[in-house]
CSV table of C-alpha atoms in Angstrom, one decimal:
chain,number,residue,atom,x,y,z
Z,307,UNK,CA,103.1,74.3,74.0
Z,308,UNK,CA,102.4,71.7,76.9
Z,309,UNK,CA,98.8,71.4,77.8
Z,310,UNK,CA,97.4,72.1,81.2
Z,311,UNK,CA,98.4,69.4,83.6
Z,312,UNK,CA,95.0,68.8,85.0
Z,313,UNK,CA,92.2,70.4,82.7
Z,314,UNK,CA,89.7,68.8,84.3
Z,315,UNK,CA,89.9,70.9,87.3
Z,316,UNK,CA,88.5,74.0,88.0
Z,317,UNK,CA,87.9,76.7,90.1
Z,318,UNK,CA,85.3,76.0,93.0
Z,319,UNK,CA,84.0,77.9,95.6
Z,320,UNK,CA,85.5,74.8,98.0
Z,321,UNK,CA,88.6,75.3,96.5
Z,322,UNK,CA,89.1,79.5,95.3
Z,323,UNK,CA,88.2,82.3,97.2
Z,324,UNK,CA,88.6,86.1,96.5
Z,325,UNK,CA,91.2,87.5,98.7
Z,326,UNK,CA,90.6,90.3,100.6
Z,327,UNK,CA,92.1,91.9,104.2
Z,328,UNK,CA,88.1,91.9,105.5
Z,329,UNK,CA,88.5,88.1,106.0
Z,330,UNK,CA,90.8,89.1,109.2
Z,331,UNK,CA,88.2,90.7,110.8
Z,332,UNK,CA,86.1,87.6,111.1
Z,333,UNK,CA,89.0,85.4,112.1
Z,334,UNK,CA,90.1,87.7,114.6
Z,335,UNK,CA,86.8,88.0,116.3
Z,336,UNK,CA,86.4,84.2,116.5
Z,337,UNK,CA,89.7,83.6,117.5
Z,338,UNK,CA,90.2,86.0,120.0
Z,339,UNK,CA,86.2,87.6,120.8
Z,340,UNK,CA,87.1,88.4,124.5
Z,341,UNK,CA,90.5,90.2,123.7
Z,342,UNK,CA,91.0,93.5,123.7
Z,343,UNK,CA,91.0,94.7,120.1
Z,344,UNK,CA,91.4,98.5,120.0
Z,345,UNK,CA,91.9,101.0,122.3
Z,346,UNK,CA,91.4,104.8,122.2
Z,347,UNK,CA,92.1,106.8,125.3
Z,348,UNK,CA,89.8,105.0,128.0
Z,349,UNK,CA,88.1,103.8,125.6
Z,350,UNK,CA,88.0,99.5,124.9
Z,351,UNK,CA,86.7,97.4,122.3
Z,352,UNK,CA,87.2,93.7,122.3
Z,353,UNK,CA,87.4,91.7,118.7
Z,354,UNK,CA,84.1,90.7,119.2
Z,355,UNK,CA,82.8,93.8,120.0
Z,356,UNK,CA,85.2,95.5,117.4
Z,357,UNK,CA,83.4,93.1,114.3
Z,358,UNK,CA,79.7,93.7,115.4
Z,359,UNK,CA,80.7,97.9,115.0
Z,360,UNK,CA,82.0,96.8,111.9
Z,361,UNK,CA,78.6,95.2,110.6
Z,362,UNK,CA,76.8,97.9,112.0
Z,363,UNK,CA,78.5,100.4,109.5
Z,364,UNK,CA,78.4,98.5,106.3
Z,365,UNK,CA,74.5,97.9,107.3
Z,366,UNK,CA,73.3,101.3,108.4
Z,367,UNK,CA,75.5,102.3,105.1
Z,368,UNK,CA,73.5,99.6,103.2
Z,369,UNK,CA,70.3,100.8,104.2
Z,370,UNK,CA,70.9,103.9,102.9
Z,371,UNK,CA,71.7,102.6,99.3
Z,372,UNK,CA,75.5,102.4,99.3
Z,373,UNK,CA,76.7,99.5,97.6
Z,374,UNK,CA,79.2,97.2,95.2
Z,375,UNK,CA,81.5,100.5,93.4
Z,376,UNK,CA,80.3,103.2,95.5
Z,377,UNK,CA,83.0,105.7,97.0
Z,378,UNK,CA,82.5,106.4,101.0
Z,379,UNK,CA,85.1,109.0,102.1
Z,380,UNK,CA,86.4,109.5,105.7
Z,381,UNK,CA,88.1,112.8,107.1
Z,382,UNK,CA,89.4,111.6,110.1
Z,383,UNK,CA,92.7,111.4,112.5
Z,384,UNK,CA,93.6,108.0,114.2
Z,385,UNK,CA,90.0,107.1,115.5
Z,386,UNK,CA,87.8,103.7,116.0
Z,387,UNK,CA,85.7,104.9,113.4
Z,388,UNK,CA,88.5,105.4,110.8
Z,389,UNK,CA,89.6,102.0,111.6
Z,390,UNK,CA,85.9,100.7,111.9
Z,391,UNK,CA,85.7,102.2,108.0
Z,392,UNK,CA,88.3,100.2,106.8
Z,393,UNK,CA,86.1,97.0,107.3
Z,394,UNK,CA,82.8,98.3,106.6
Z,395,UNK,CA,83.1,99.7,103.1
Z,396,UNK,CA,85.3,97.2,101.4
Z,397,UNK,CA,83.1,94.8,103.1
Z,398,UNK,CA,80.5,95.3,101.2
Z,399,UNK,CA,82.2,96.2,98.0
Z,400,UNK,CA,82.2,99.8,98.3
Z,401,UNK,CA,85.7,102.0,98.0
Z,402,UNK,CA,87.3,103.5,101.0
Z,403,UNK,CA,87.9,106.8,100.0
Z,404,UNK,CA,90.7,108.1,103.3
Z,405,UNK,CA,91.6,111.6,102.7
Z,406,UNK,CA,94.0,113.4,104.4
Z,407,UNK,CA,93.1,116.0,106.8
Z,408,UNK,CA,95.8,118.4,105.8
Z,409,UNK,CA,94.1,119.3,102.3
Z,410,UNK,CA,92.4,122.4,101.9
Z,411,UNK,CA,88.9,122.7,101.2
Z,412,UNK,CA,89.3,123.3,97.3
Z,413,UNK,CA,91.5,119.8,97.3
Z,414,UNK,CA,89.2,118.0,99.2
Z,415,UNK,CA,86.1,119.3,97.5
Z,416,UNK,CA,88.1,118.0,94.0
Z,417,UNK,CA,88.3,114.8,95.7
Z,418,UNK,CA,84.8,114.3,96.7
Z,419,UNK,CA,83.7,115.3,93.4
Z,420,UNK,CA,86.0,113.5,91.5
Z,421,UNK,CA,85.8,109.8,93.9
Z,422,UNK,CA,81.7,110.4,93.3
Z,423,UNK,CA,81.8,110.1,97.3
Z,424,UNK,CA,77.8,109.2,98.4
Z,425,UNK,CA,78.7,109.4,101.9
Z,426,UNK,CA,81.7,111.7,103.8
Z,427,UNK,CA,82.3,110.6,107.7
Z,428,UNK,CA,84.3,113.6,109.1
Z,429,UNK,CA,85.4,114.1,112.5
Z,430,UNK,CA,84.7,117.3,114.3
Z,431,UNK,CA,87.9,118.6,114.6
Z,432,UNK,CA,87.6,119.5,110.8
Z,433,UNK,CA,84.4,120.9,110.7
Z,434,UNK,CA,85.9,124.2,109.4
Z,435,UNK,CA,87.6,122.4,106.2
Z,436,UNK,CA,84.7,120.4,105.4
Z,437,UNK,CA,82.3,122.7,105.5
Z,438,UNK,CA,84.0,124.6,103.3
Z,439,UNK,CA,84.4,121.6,100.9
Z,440,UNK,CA,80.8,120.8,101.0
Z,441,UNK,CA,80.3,124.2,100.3
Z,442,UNK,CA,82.6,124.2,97.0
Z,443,UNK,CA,81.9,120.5,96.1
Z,444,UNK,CA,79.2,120.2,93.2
Z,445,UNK,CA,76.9,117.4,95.1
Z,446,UNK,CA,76.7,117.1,98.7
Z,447,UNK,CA,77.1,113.4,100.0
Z,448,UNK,CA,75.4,112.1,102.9
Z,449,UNK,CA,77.8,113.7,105.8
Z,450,UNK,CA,78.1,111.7,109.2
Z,451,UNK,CA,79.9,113.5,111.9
Z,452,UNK,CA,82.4,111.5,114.3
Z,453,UNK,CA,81.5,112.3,118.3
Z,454,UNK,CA,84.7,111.5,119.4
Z,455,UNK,CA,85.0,113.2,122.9
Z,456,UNK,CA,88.4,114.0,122.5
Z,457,UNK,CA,87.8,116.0,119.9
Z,458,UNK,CA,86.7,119.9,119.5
Z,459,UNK,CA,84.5,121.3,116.9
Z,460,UNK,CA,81.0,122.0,115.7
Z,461,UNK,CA,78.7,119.2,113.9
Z,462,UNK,CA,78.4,119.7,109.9
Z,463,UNK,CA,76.5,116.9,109.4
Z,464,UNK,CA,73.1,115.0,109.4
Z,465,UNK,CA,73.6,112.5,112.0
Z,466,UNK,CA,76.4,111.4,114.3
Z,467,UNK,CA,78.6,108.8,113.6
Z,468,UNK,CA,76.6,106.6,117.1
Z,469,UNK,CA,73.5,107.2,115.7
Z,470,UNK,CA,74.4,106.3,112.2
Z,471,UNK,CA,75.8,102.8,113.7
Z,472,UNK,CA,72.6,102.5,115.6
Z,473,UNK,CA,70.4,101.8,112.4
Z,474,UNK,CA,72.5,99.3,111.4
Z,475,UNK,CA,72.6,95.6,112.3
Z,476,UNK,CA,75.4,94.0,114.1
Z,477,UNK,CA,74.7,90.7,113.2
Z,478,UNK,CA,74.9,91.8,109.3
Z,479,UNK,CA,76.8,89.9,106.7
Z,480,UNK,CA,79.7,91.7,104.9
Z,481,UNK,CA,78.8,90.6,101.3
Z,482,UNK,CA,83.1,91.1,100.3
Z,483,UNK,CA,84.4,91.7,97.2
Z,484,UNK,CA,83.0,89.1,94.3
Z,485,UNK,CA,86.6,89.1,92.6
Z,486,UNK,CA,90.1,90.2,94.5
Z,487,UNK,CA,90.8,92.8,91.8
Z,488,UNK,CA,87.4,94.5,93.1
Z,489,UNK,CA,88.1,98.0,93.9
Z,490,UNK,CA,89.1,98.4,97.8
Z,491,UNK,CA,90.6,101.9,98.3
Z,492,UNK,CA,90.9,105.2,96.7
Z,493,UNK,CA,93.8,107.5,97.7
Z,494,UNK,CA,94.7,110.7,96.2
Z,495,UNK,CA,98.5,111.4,95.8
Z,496,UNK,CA,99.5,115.3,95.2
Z,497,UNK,CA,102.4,117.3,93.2
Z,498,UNK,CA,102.8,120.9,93.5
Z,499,UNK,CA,101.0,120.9,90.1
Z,500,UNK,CA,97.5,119.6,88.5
Z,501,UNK,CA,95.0,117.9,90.5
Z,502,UNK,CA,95.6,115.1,93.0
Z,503,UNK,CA,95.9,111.3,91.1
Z,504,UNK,CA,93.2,108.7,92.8
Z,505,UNK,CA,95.2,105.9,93.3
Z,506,UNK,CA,92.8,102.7,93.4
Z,507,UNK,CA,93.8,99.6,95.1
Z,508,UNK,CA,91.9,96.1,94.6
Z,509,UNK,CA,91.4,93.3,97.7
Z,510,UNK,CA,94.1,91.5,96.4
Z,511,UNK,CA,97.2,94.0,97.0
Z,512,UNK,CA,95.3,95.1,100.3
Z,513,UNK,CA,95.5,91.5,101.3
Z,514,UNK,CA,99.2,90.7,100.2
Z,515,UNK,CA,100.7,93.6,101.4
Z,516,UNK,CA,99.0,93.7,105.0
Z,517,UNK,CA,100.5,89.7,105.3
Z,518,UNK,CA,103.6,91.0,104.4
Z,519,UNK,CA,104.0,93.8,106.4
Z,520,UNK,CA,103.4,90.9,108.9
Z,521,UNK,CA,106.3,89.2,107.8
Z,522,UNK,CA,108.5,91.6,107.8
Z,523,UNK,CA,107.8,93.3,111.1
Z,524,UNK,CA,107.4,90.5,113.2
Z,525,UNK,CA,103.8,91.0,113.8
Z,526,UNK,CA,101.9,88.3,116.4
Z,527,UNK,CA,99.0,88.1,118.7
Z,528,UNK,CA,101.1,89.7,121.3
Z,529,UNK,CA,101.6,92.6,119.1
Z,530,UNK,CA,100.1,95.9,120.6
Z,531,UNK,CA,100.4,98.6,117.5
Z,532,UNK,CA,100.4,102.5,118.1
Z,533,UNK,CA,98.9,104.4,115.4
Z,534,UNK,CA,101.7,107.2,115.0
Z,535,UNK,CA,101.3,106.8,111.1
Z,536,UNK,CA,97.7,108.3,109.8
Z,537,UNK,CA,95.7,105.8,108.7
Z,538,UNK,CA,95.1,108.1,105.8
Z,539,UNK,CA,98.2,107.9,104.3
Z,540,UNK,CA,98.2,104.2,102.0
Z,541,UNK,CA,95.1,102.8,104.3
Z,542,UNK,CA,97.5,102.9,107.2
Z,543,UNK,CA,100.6,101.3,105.3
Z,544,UNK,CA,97.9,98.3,105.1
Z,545,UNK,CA,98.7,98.0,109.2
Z,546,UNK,CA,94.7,98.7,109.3
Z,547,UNK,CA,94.7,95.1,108.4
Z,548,UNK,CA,97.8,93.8,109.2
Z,549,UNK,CA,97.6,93.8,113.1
Z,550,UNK,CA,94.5,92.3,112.3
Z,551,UNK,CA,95.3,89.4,110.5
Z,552,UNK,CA,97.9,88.6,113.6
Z,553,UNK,CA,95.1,89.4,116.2
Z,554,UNK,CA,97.4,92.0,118.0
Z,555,UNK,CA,96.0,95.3,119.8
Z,556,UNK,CA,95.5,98.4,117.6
Z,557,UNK,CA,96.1,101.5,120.1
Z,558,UNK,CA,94.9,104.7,118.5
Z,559,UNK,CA,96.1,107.9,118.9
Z,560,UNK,CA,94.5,111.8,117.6
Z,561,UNK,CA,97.6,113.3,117.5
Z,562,UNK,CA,101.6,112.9,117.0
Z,563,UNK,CA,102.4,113.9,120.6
Z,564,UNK,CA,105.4,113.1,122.2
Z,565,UNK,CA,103.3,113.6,125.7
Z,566,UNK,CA,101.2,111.1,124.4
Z,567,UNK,CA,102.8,108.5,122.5
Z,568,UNK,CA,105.9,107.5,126.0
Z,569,UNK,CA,102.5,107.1,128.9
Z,570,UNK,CA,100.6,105.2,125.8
Z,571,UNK,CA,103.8,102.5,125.0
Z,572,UNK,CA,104.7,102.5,129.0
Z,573,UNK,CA,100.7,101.8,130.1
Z,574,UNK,CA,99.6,99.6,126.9
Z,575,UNK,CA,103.2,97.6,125.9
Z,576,UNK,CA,102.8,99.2,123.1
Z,577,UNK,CA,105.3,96.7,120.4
Z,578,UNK,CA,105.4,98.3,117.5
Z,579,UNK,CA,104.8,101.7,115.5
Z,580,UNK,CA,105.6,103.3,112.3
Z,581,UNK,CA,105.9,107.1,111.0
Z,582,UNK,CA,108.0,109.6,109.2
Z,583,UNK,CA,111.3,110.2,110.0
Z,584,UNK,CA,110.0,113.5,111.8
Z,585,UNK,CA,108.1,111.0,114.7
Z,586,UNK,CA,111.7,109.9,115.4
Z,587,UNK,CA,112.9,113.4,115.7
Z,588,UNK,CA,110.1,114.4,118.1
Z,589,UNK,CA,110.8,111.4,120.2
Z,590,UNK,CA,114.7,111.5,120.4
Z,591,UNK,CA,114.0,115.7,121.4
Z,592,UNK,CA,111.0,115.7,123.8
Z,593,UNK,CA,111.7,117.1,126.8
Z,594,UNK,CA,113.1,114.8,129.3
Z,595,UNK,CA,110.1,114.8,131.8
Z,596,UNK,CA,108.0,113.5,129.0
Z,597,UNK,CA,110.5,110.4,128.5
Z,598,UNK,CA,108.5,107.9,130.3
Z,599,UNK,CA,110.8,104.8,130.4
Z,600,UNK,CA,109.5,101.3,129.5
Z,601,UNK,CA,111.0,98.1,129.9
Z,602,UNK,CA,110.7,96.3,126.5
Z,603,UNK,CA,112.2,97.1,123.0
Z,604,UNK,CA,109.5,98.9,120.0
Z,605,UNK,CA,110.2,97.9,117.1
Z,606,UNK,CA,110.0,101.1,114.6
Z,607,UNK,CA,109.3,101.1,111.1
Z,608,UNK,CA,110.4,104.7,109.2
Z,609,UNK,CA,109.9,105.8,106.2
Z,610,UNK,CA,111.4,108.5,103.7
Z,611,UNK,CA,114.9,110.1,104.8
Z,612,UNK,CA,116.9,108.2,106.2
Z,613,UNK,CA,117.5,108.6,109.6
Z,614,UNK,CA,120.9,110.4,111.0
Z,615,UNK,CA,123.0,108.3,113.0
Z,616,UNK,CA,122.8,110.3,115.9
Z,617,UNK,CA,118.6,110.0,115.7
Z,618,UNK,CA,119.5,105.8,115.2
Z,619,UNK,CA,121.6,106.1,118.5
Z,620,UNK,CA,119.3,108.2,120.6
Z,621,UNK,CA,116.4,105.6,119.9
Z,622,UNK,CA,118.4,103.1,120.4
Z,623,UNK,CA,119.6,104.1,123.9
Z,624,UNK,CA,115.5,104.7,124.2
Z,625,UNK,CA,115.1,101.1,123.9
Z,626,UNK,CA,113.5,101.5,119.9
Z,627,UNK,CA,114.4,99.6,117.2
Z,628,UNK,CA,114.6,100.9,113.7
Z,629,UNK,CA,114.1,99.8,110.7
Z,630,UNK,CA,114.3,101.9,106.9
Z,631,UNK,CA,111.3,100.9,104.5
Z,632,UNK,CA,110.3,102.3,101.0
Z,633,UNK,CA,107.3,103.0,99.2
Z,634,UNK,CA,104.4,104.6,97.5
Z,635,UNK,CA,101.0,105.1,97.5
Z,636,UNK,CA,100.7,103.5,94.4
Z,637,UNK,CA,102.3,100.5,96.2
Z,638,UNK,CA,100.4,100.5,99.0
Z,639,UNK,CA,102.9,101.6,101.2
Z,640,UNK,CA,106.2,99.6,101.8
Z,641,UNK,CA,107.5,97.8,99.1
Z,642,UNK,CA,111.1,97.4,100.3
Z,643,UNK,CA,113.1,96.9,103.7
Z,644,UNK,CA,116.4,97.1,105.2
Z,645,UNK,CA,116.5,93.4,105.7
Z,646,UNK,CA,118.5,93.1,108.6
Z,647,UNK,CA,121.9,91.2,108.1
Z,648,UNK,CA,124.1,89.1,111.2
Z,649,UNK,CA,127.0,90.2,110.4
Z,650,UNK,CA,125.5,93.9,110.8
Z,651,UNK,CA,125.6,92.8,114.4
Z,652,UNK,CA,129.0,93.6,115.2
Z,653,UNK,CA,129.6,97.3,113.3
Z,654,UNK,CA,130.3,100.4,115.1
Z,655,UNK,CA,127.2,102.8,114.9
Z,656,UNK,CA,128.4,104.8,111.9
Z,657,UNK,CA,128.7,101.8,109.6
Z,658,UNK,CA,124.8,100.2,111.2
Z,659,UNK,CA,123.5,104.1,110.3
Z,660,UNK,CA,125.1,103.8,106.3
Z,661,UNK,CA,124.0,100.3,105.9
Z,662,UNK,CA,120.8,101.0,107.8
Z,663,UNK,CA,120.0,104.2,105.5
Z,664,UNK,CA,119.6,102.3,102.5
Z,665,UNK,CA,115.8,101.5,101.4
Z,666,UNK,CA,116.9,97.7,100.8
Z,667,UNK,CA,115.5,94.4,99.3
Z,668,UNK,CA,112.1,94.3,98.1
Z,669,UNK,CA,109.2,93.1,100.2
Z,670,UNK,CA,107.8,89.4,100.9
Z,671,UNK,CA,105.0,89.8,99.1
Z,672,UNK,CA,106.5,92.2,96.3
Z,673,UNK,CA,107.5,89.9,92.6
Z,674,UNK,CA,109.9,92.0,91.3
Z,675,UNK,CA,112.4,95.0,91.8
Z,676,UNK,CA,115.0,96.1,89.7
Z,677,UNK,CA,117.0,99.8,89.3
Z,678,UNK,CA,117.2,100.8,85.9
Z,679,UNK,CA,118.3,103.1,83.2
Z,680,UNK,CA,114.7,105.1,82.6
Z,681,UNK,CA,114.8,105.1,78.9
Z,682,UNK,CA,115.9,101.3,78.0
Z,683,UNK,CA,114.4,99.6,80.9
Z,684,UNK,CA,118.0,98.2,81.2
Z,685,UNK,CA,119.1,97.1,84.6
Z,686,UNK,CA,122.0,99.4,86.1
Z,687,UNK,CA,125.4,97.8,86.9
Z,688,UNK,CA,125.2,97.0,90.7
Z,689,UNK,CA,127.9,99.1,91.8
Z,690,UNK,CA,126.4,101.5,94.3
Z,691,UNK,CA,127.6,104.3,91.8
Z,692,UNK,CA,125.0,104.3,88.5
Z,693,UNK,CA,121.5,106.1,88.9
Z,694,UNK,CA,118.7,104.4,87.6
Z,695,UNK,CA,114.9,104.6,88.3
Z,696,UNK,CA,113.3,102.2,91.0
Z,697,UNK,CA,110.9,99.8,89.4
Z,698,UNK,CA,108.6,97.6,91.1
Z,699,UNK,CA,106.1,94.9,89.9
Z,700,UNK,CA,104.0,92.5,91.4
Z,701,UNK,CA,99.9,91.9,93.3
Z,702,UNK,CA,101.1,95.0,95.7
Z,703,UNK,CA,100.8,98.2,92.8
Z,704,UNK,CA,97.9,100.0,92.0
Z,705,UNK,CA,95.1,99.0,89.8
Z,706,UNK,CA,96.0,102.3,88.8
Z,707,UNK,CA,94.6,106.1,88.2
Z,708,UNK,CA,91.1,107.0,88.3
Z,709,UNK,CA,89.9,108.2,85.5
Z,710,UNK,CA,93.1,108.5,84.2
Z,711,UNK,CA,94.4,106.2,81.7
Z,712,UNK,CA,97.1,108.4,80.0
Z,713,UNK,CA,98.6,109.0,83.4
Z,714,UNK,CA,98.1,105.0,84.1
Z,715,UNK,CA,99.8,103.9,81.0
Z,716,UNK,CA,102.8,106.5,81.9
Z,717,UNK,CA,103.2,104.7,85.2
Z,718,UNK,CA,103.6,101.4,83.6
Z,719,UNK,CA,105.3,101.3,80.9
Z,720,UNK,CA,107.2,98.0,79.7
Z,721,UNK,CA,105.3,96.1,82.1
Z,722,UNK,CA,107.1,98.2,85.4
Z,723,UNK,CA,105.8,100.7,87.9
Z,724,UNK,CA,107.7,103.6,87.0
Z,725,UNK,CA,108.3,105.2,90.9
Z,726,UNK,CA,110.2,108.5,89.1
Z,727,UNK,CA,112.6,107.7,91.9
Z,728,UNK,CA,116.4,107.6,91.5
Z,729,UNK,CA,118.3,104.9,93.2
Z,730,UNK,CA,121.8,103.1,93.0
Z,731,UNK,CA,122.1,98.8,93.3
Z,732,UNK,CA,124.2,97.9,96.1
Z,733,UNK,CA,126.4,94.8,95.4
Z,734,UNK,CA,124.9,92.6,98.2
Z,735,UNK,CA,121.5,93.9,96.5
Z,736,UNK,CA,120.4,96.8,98.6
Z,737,UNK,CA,118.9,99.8,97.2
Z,738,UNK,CA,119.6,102.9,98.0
Z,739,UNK,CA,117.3,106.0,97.0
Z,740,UNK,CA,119.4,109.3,95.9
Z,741,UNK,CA,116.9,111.7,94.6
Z,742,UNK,CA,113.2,112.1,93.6
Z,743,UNK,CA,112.1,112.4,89.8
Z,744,UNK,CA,108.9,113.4,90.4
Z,745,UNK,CA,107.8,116.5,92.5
Z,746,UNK,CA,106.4,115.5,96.2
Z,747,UNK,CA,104.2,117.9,98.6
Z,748,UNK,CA,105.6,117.0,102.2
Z,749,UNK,CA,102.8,117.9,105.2
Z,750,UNK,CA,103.7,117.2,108.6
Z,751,UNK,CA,106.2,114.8,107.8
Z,752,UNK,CA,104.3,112.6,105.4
Z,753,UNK,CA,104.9,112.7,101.5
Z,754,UNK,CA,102.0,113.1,99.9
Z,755,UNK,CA,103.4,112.3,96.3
């Protein structure tokens, strides 16, 4: 076995760094400190401003004891403070705990219970919910209620989400993770049977995947992202960090709106946005007075079905461009693309729609994918006929399932993420997904598998 080339030389901190998406933040706000950042309604935070929220939460959470390992959880729509939350607790080496609004009390209450939550930051419009969770949930966290104006409902908490940022210190220093494979996120992924599985990401993946959701989209500092995806659902797809690390514009939105989503891409320029095959649909059938024309292309990333060709030719027409991913929570988010081809250039719009349907090649920063036979692990022929299950490996899967390990060690056996989806191999190398292995819960367009 050949020796290492250079054993002399190790790690230092000059030359090895953990990697983790929080170092955007800081870049960002040095880069760009008079730009403006994020935007929610009237509402305008520049980078600068943006980062010194940012400190302020992981402080005032700090001071209150919350530290390396613990679990915050946030119940909130497309918000600052849900974006704010994304920088805070990992920042300090804490888990992001994002749970999706649509559970019911008794699921969230599991959650809390079971992600040993210390603090919950809910927004007022789920009052109802939470309080009902708090009220099933063996120990009570710390509960910090989001003021968003926009919002309706009654507070549940013991301070509001201002106040809480008030005790904390904007000059603060986020400590980061001490090792990339540091635990970042928890997410809890659903079947119609058993309790939710907490998906646990480390820095690392969070890192990769963001920079290659980057890559793959075209992200830059001219970038202005709409939030149409919950940030809930896989941290946002990792965009929570991704039109970070580019220094674009994060435009956030409460709700799914039709009404909303045209005057926000006409007024902000908005670039790019993501969502569930359902966001196209509501677009492509709003009402025609709620059309607001704009005079640049949106690049659209969807996820899921694949969309009809008649939904492909009606954004189109629009001025939206589309483009099919796949993924998983446990891969945080997309781990393939419909790479776009030349050659597709010059097809009528029923071939673009079949070629366009398929869930493609694998991501930049994804090592491996392969369709295979699910009992030998043997690749199928690529033929666009065979079934096989979708495997994926690489620094963008799961550390795996909290608390969990039989349920871990299902997932990846012979060294593979075992998606329990069913997919044929293209011959130009495309996948395409046929059929799901595993049973999903779909709420309000989103899987949450």
């Amino acid at each position: 076995m050949a020796a290492d080339h250079a054993p002399d030389l190790g790690r230092d901190a000059a030359n090895h760094v953990p990697l983790s998406p929080v170092s955007f933040l800081r870049r960002a706000a040095g880069t760009w400190p008079g730009k403006v950042a994020v935007r929610h309604g009237e509402l305008a935070f520049t980078w600068a401003q943006f980062e010194a929220r940012c400190r302020r939460l992981a402080s005032a959470l700090a001071r209150r004891g919350i530290g390396r390992g613990d679990t915050v959880a946030i119940v909130a729509p497309n918000v600052p403070a849900m974006l704010e939350a994304h920088y805070a607790v990992p920042g300090l080496g804490a888990v992001l705990n994002a749970l999706n609004y649509r559970l019911d009390a008794r699921t969230i209450a599991f959650c809390l219970d079971h992600g040993g939550a210390r603090v919950l930051i809910a927004d007022r419009e789920f009052s109802p919910v939470v309080e009902k969770a708090l009220a099933l949930a063996r120990n009570r966290p710390l509960v910090v209620d989001i003021d968003d104006p926009l919002a309706p409902g009654a507070p549940v908490g013991e301070l509001t989400y201002e106040a809480f940022l008030e005790e904390g210190d904007p000059d603060f220093v986020l400590p980061g993770p001490r090792d990339e494979w540091d635990s970042l996120g928890l997410l809890y992924t659903s079947g119609t049977t058993g309790d939710p599985k907490g998906v646990v990401y480390h820095h690392r993946g969070a890192y990769l995947n963001a920079l290659g959701n980057a890559l793959a989209f075209g992200l830059s500092s001219r970038s202005v992202y709409l939030w149409t995806l919950p940030m809930f659902h896989c941290n946002g797809w990792t965009y929570t960090w991704a039109v970070t690390a580019v220094g674009g514009t994060h435009v956030c939105l409460r709700k799914v709106d039709p009404a909303l989503i045209f005057p926000a891409i006409a007024r902000h320029g908005v670039t790019h946005l993501c969502g569930a095959p359902i966001v196209l649909n509501l677009l492509v059938h709003a009402p025609e007075e709620v059309k607001v024309r704009f005079d640049h292309p949106v690049e659209v990333a969807t996820g899921g079905a694949a969309p009809p060709s008649a939904v492909i030719e009606a954004m189109e027409r629009m001025g939206f461009r589309v483009t099919h991913l796949y993924g998983l929570t446990e891969s945080y988010g997309p781990a393939t693309l419909c790479a776009w081809q030349d050659e597709w250039d010059g097809l009528g719009l029923e071939a673009r729609a079949r070629l366009m349907a398929r869930q493609g090649v694998r991501y930049p920063t994804l090592e491996d994918l392969q369709v295979a036979d699910a009992r030998t692990g043997v690749p199928v022929p690529r033929d666009g006929r065979t079934l096989g299950e979708v495997m994926l490996r690489g620094n963008t899967i799961m550390k795996g399932y909290l608390a969990n390990p039989k349920a871990t060690q299902a997932a990846f056996r012979g060294g593979w993420y075992r998606t329990g989806d069913l997919a044929v191999w293209h011959p130009d190398g495309y996948i395409e997904v046929k059929d799901r292995s595993k049973d999903i819960i779909i709420s309000g367009g989103e899987n949450i598998s």
